[in-house]
Amino acid sequence: MDHSRDPCPYVALSDFGGAFCMGAIGGAVWHGIKGFRNSPYGERRIGALTAIKARAPVLGGNFGVWGGLFSTVRSIWPSDSPIPFTQWLSLTDYQYDCAIKGIRKTEDPWNAIGAGFLTGGSLAVRGGVKAARNSAIMCAVFLAVIEGVGIGFQRMMADNTKLELPPLPPSEQKALA
């Protein structure tokens, strides 16, 4: 278990903030280049800054929602509500990663893959069952790749830190023979 992280209720805020920053910084780079390229000569810097101010916070917010949903599990809507399930699901804030850890009582890559599946499906549920299914599968595959790369790096780094015994000095009896 990773005890270096905060408890589950606080992880949601941390992951939301980290995902927002990642999306905002990536969005600033992406939309800055796009605004620069699509502006007329002589106004490219202004076009880049305008595009950054208009679109980078939006992309940061989208990433933040994904990160918050990925790691959040508290329902804000009662389960006996007369509202249909799809609307209930869009009004619910889940801490999928922490929920899966709590249900399975273990911490492994399958938690992240399952949380990605549920997050992708939740974010696309308003587009219908087919869109939710496709988004859920894509998010699960994406997180499986990320987890696989992480495991590969861990194994690669573990090989570098393996201690090897120095060669034994030749024994005198073997040297005389």
PDB file of C-alpha atoms in Angstrom:
ATOM      1  CA  MET A   1       0.000   0.000   0.000  1.00  0.00           C
ATOM      2  CA  ASP A   2       1.119   3.528  -0.724  1.00  0.00           C
ATOM      3  CA  HIS A   3       0.994   5.342   2.611  1.00  0.00           C
ATOM      4  CA  SER A   4       2.697   8.448   1.247  1.00  0.00           C
ATOM      5  CA  ARG A   5      -0.626   9.741  -0.167  1.00  0.00           C
ATOM      6  CA  ASP A   6      -3.319  11.546   1.792  1.00  0.00           C
ATOM      7  CA  PRO A   7      -6.446   9.686   2.908  1.00  0.00           C
ATOM      8  CA  CYS A   8      -9.138   9.247   0.251  1.00  0.00           C
ATOM      9  CA  PRO A   9     -11.272  12.335   0.950  1.00  0.00           C
ATOM     10  CA  TYR A  10      -8.256  14.610   0.505  1.00  0.00           C
ATOM     11  CA  VAL A  11      -6.884  12.784  -2.520  1.00  0.00           C
ATOM     12  CA  ALA A  12      -9.839  14.029  -4.581  1.00  0.00           C
ATOM     13  CA  LEU A  13      -8.899  17.666  -4.039  1.00  0.00           C
ATOM     14  CA  SER A  14      -5.253  16.959  -4.692  1.00  0.00           C
ATOM     15  CA  ASP A  15      -5.977  15.037  -7.894  1.00  0.00           C
ATOM     16  CA  PHE A  16      -8.442  17.682  -9.081  1.00  0.00           C
ATOM     17  CA  GLY A  17      -5.832  20.414  -8.609  1.00  0.00           C
ATOM     18  CA  GLY A  18      -3.057  18.412 -10.225  1.00  0.00           C
ATOM     19  CA  ALA A  19      -5.213  17.494 -13.208  1.00  0.00           C
ATOM     20  CA  PHE A  20      -6.373  21.112 -13.594  1.00  0.00           C
ATOM     21  CA  CYS A  21      -2.771  22.360 -13.607  1.00  0.00           C
ATOM     22  CA  MET A  22      -1.703  19.687 -16.070  1.00  0.00           C
ATOM     23  CA  GLY A  23      -4.586  20.558 -18.404  1.00  0.00           C
ATOM     24  CA  ALA A  24      -4.056  24.306 -18.081  1.00  0.00           C
ATOM     25  CA  ILE A  25      -0.319  24.092 -18.790  1.00  0.00           C
ATOM     26  CA  GLY A  26      -0.807  21.660 -21.670  1.00  0.00           C
ATOM     27  CA  GLY A  27      -3.676  23.785 -22.965  1.00  0.00           C
ATOM     28  CA  ALA A  28      -1.524  26.912 -22.815  1.00  0.00           C
ATOM     29  CA  VAL A  29       1.151  25.254 -24.934  1.00  0.00           C
ATOM     30  CA  TRP A  30      -1.319  23.679 -27.376  1.00  0.00           C
ATOM     31  CA  HIS A  31      -3.584  26.691 -27.834  1.00  0.00           C
ATOM     32  CA  GLY A  32      -0.638  29.097 -27.823  1.00  0.00           C
ATOM     33  CA  ILE A  33       0.885  27.318 -30.803  1.00  0.00           C
ATOM     34  CA  LYS A  34      -2.507  27.014 -32.474  1.00  0.00           C
ATOM     35  CA  GLY A  35      -3.302  30.712 -31.914  1.00  0.00           C
ATOM     36  CA  PHE A  36       0.136  31.717 -33.189  1.00  0.00           C
ATOM     37  CA  ARG A  37      -0.212  29.677 -36.371  1.00  0.00           C
ATOM     38  CA  ASN A  38      -3.782  30.791 -37.127  1.00  0.00           C
ATOM     39  CA  SER A  39      -3.170  34.523 -36.644  1.00  0.00           C
ATOM     40  CA  PRO A  40      -2.169  36.899 -39.426  1.00  0.00           C
ATOM     41  CA  TYR A  41       1.447  37.976 -39.707  1.00  0.00           C
ATOM     42  CA  GLY A  42       2.191  40.830 -37.312  1.00  0.00           C
ATOM     43  CA  GLU A  43      -0.465  39.806 -34.796  1.00  0.00           C
ATOM     44  CA  ARG A  44       0.760  36.327 -33.976  1.00  0.00           C
ATOM     45  CA  ARG A  45       1.824  37.045 -30.394  1.00  0.00           C
ATOM     46  CA  ILE A  46      -1.511  38.689 -29.622  1.00  0.00           C
ATOM     47  CA  GLY A  47      -3.336  35.800 -31.310  1.00  0.00           C
ATOM     48  CA  ALA A  48      -1.384  33.270 -29.245  1.00  0.00           C
ATOM     49  CA  LEU A  49      -2.114  35.104 -25.977  1.00  0.00           C
ATOM     50  CA  THR A  50      -5.791  35.497 -26.853  1.00  0.00           C
ATOM     51  CA  ALA A  51      -6.100  31.795 -27.631  1.00  0.00           C
ATOM     52  CA  ILE A  52      -4.320  30.889 -24.385  1.00  0.00           C
ATOM     53  CA  LYS A  53      -6.575  33.132 -22.296  1.00  0.00           C
ATOM     54  CA  ALA A  54      -9.709  31.814 -23.979  1.00  0.00           C
ATOM     55  CA  ARG A  55      -9.057  28.063 -24.163  1.00  0.00           C
ATOM     56  CA  ALA A  56      -6.368  26.982 -21.651  1.00  0.00           C
ATOM     57  CA  PRO A  57      -8.625  27.387 -18.578  1.00  0.00           C
ATOM     58  CA  VAL A  58     -11.364  25.400 -20.332  1.00  0.00           C
ATOM     59  CA  LEU A  59      -9.004  22.520 -21.032  1.00  0.00           C
ATOM     60  CA  GLY A  60      -7.702  22.760 -17.460  1.00  0.00           C
ATOM     61  CA  GLY A  61     -11.260  22.511 -16.165  1.00  0.00           C
ATOM     62  CA  ASN A  62     -11.965  19.486 -18.354  1.00  0.00           C
ATOM     63  CA  PHE A  63      -8.841  17.752 -17.081  1.00  0.00           C
ATOM     64  CA  GLY A  64      -9.757  18.751 -13.527  1.00  0.00           C
ATOM     65  CA  VAL A  65     -13.224  17.214 -13.806  1.00  0.00           C
ATOM     66  CA  TRP A  66     -11.706  14.009 -15.146  1.00  0.00           C
ATOM     67  CA  GLY A  67      -9.104  13.904 -12.349  1.00  0.00           C
ATOM     68  CA  GLY A  68     -11.687  14.693  -9.691  1.00  0.00           C
ATOM     69  CA  LEU A  69     -14.097  12.044 -10.974  1.00  0.00           C
ATOM     70  CA  PHE A  70     -11.278   9.558 -11.282  1.00  0.00           C
ATOM     71  CA  SER A  71     -10.433   9.804  -7.647  1.00  0.00           C
ATOM     72  CA  THR A  72     -13.710  10.945  -5.886  1.00  0.00           C
ATOM     73  CA  VAL A  73     -16.660   8.705  -4.055  1.00  0.00           C
ATOM     74  CA  ARG A  74     -19.244  10.685  -2.294  1.00  0.00           C
ATOM     75  CA  SER A  75     -22.809  10.737  -3.494  1.00  0.00           C
ATOM     76  CA  ILE A  76     -24.573  14.099  -3.439  1.00  0.00           C
ATOM     77  CA  TRP A  77     -27.911  12.687  -4.586  1.00  0.00           C
ATOM     78  CA  PRO A  78     -30.112  10.317  -2.561  1.00  0.00           C
ATOM     79  CA  SER A  79     -30.437   6.783  -3.904  1.00  0.00           C
ATOM     80  CA  ASP A  80     -34.254   6.820  -3.559  1.00  0.00           C
ATOM     81  CA  SER A  81     -34.569   9.863  -5.844  1.00  0.00           C
ATOM     82  CA  PRO A  82     -37.266   9.799  -8.573  1.00  0.00           C
ATOM     83  CA  ILE A  83     -34.761  11.271 -11.061  1.00  0.00           C
ATOM     84  CA  PRO A  84     -33.664   8.789 -13.786  1.00  0.00           C
ATOM     85  CA  PHE A  85     -30.364   6.965 -13.341  1.00  0.00           C
ATOM     86  CA  THR A  86     -28.540   8.839 -16.135  1.00  0.00           C
ATOM     87  CA  GLN A  87     -29.366  12.209 -14.588  1.00  0.00           C
ATOM     88  CA  TRP A  88     -28.560  10.858 -11.125  1.00  0.00           C
ATOM     89  CA  LEU A  89     -25.206   9.628 -12.383  1.00  0.00           C
ATOM     90  CA  SER A  90     -24.365  13.019 -13.882  1.00  0.00           C
ATOM     91  CA  LEU A  91     -25.182  14.657 -10.536  1.00  0.00           C
ATOM     92  CA  THR A  92     -23.080  12.214  -8.547  1.00  0.00           C
ATOM     93  CA  ASP A  93     -19.505  12.848  -7.568  1.00  0.00           C
ATOM     94  CA  TYR A  94     -17.679   9.529  -7.309  1.00  0.00           C
ATOM     95  CA  GLN A  95     -14.343   8.783  -5.862  1.00  0.00           C
ATOM     96  CA  TYR A  96     -13.937   5.752  -8.035  1.00  0.00           C
ATOM     97  CA  ASP A  97     -10.330   4.995  -7.226  1.00  0.00           C
ATOM     98  CA  CYS A  98     -10.888   5.149  -3.469  1.00  0.00           C
ATOM     99  CA  ALA A  99     -14.181   3.264  -3.795  1.00  0.00           C
ATOM    100  CA  ILE A 100     -12.563   0.413  -5.674  1.00  0.00           C
ATOM    101  CA  LYS A 101      -9.741   0.288  -3.117  1.00  0.00           C
ATOM    102  CA  GLY A 102     -12.330   0.098  -0.357  1.00  0.00           C
ATOM    103  CA  ILE A 103     -14.372  -2.613  -2.070  1.00  0.00           C
ATOM    104  CA  ARG A 104     -11.445  -4.805  -3.130  1.00  0.00           C
ATOM    105  CA  LYS A 105      -9.356  -4.165   0.014  1.00  0.00           C
ATOM    106  CA  THR A 106      -6.212  -4.120  -2.105  1.00  0.00           C
ATOM    107  CA  GLU A 107      -4.170  -1.587  -4.016  1.00  0.00           C
ATOM    108  CA  ASP A 108      -2.986  -2.658  -7.441  1.00  0.00           C
ATOM    109  CA  PRO A 109      -3.161  -1.494 -11.090  1.00  0.00           C
ATOM    110  CA  TRP A 110      -6.639  -2.996 -11.538  1.00  0.00           C
ATOM    111  CA  ASN A 111      -8.037  -0.269  -9.261  1.00  0.00           C
ATOM    112  CA  ALA A 112      -6.823   2.470 -11.604  1.00  0.00           C
ATOM    113  CA  ILE A 113      -8.065   0.602 -14.680  1.00  0.00           C
ATOM    114  CA  GLY A 114     -11.512   0.109 -13.145  1.00  0.00           C
ATOM    115  CA  ALA A 115     -11.635   3.721 -11.982  1.00  0.00           C
ATOM    116  CA  GLY A 116     -10.725   4.879 -15.487  1.00  0.00           C
ATOM    117  CA  PHE A 117     -13.459   2.689 -16.955  1.00  0.00           C
ATOM    118  CA  LEU A 118     -16.085   4.118 -14.598  1.00  0.00           C
ATOM    119  CA  THR A 119     -14.849   7.698 -15.045  1.00  0.00           C
ATOM    120  CA  GLY A 120     -14.890   7.503 -18.841  1.00  0.00           C
ATOM    121  CA  GLY A 121     -18.373   6.031 -18.808  1.00  0.00           C
ATOM    122  CA  SER A 122     -19.669   8.630 -16.349  1.00  0.00           C
ATOM    123  CA  LEU A 123     -18.337  11.560 -18.338  1.00  0.00           C
ATOM    124  CA  ALA A 124     -19.928  10.313 -21.573  1.00  0.00           C
ATOM    125  CA  VAL A 125     -23.226   9.003 -20.159  1.00  0.00           C
ATOM    126  CA  ARG A 126     -25.181  11.998 -21.474  1.00  0.00           C
ATOM    127  CA  GLY A 127     -24.221  10.970 -25.007  1.00  0.00           C
ATOM    128  CA  GLY A 128     -26.029   7.646 -24.655  1.00  0.00           C
ATOM    129  CA  VAL A 129     -25.165   4.068 -23.851  1.00  0.00           C
ATOM    130  CA  LYS A 130     -22.947   3.566 -26.901  1.00  0.00           C
ATOM    131  CA  ALA A 131     -20.904   6.720 -26.229  1.00  0.00           C
ATOM    132  CA  ALA A 132     -20.560   5.829 -22.545  1.00  0.00           C
ATOM    133  CA  ARG A 133     -19.423   2.292 -23.408  1.00  0.00           C
ATOM    134  CA  ASN A 134     -16.852   3.484 -25.951  1.00  0.00           C
ATOM    135  CA  SER A 135     -15.511   6.184 -23.647  1.00  0.00           C
ATOM    136  CA  ALA A 136     -15.318   3.761 -20.728  1.00  0.00           C
ATOM    137  CA  ILE A 137     -13.355   1.244 -22.790  1.00  0.00           C
ATOM    138  CA  MET A 138     -10.982   3.899 -24.138  1.00  0.00           C
ATOM    139  CA  CYS A 139     -10.287   5.298 -20.667  1.00  0.00           C
ATOM    140  CA  ALA A 140      -9.692   1.806 -19.288  1.00  0.00           C
ATOM    141  CA  VAL A 141      -7.267   1.010 -22.121  1.00  0.00           C
ATOM    142  CA  PHE A 142      -5.523   4.360 -21.644  1.00  0.00           C
ATOM    143  CA  LEU A 143      -5.052   3.726 -17.930  1.00  0.00           C
ATOM    144  CA  ALA A 144      -3.954   0.142 -18.562  1.00  0.00           C
ATOM    145  CA  VAL A 145      -1.212   1.482 -20.839  1.00  0.00           C
ATOM    146  CA  ILE A 146      -0.176   4.047 -18.217  1.00  0.00           C
ATOM    147  CA  GLU A 147      -0.112   1.384 -15.480  1.00  0.00           C
ATOM    148  CA  GLY A 148       1.829  -0.998 -17.735  1.00  0.00           C
ATOM    149  CA  VAL A 149       4.442   1.633 -18.530  1.00  0.00           C
ATOM    150  CA  GLY A 150       4.712   2.440 -14.812  1.00  0.00           C
ATOM    151  CA  ILE A 151       5.252  -1.226 -13.945  1.00  0.00           C
ATOM    152  CA  GLY A 152       7.835  -1.512 -16.728  1.00  0.00           C
ATOM    153  CA  PHE A 153       9.751   1.484 -15.393  1.00  0.00           C
ATOM    154  CA  GLN A 154       9.614   0.095 -11.851  1.00  0.00           C
ATOM    155  CA  ARG A 155      11.064  -3.218 -13.000  1.00  0.00           C
ATOM    156  CA  MET A 156      13.711  -1.487 -15.081  1.00  0.00           C
ATOM    157  CA  MET A 157      14.770   0.680 -12.146  1.00  0.00           C
ATOM    158  CA  ALA A 158      14.694  -2.292  -9.754  1.00  0.00           C
ATOM    159  CA  ASP A 159      17.235  -4.112 -11.936  1.00  0.00           C
ATOM    160  CA  ASN A 160      19.594  -1.151 -11.648  1.00  0.00           C
ATOM    161  CA  THR A 161      19.435  -1.135  -7.862  1.00  0.00           C
ATOM    162  CA  LYS A 162      20.032  -4.874  -7.431  1.00  0.00           C
ATOM    163  CA  LEU A 163      23.134  -5.428  -5.384  1.00  0.00           C
ATOM    164  CA  GLU A 164      25.590  -7.848  -6.880  1.00  0.00           C
ATOM    165  CA  LEU A 165      28.131  -9.663  -4.789  1.00  0.00           C
ATOM    166  CA  PRO A 166      31.749  -8.988  -5.649  1.00  0.00           C
ATOM    167  CA  PRO A 167      33.564 -11.956  -7.153  1.00  0.00           C
ATOM    168  CA  LEU A 168      35.040 -14.296  -4.582  1.00  0.00           C
ATOM    169  CA  PRO A 169      38.822 -14.280  -4.370  1.00  0.00           C
ATOM    170  CA  PRO A 170      40.374 -17.435  -5.757  1.00  0.00           C
ATOM    171  CA  SER A 171      41.187 -19.906  -3.043  1.00  0.00           C
ATOM    172  CA  GLU A 172      44.836 -20.691  -2.466  1.00  0.00           C
ATOM    173  CA  GLN A 173      44.348 -24.411  -2.992  1.00  0.00           C
ATOM    174  CA  LYS A 174      42.910 -23.914  -6.464  1.00  0.00           C
ATOM    175  CA  ALA A 175      45.709 -21.504  -7.314  1.00  0.00           C
ATOM    176  CA  LEU A 176      48.401 -24.060  -6.348  1.00  0.00           C
ATOM    177  CA  ALA A 177      46.857 -26.871  -8.343  1.00  0.00           C
TER     178      ALA A 177
END
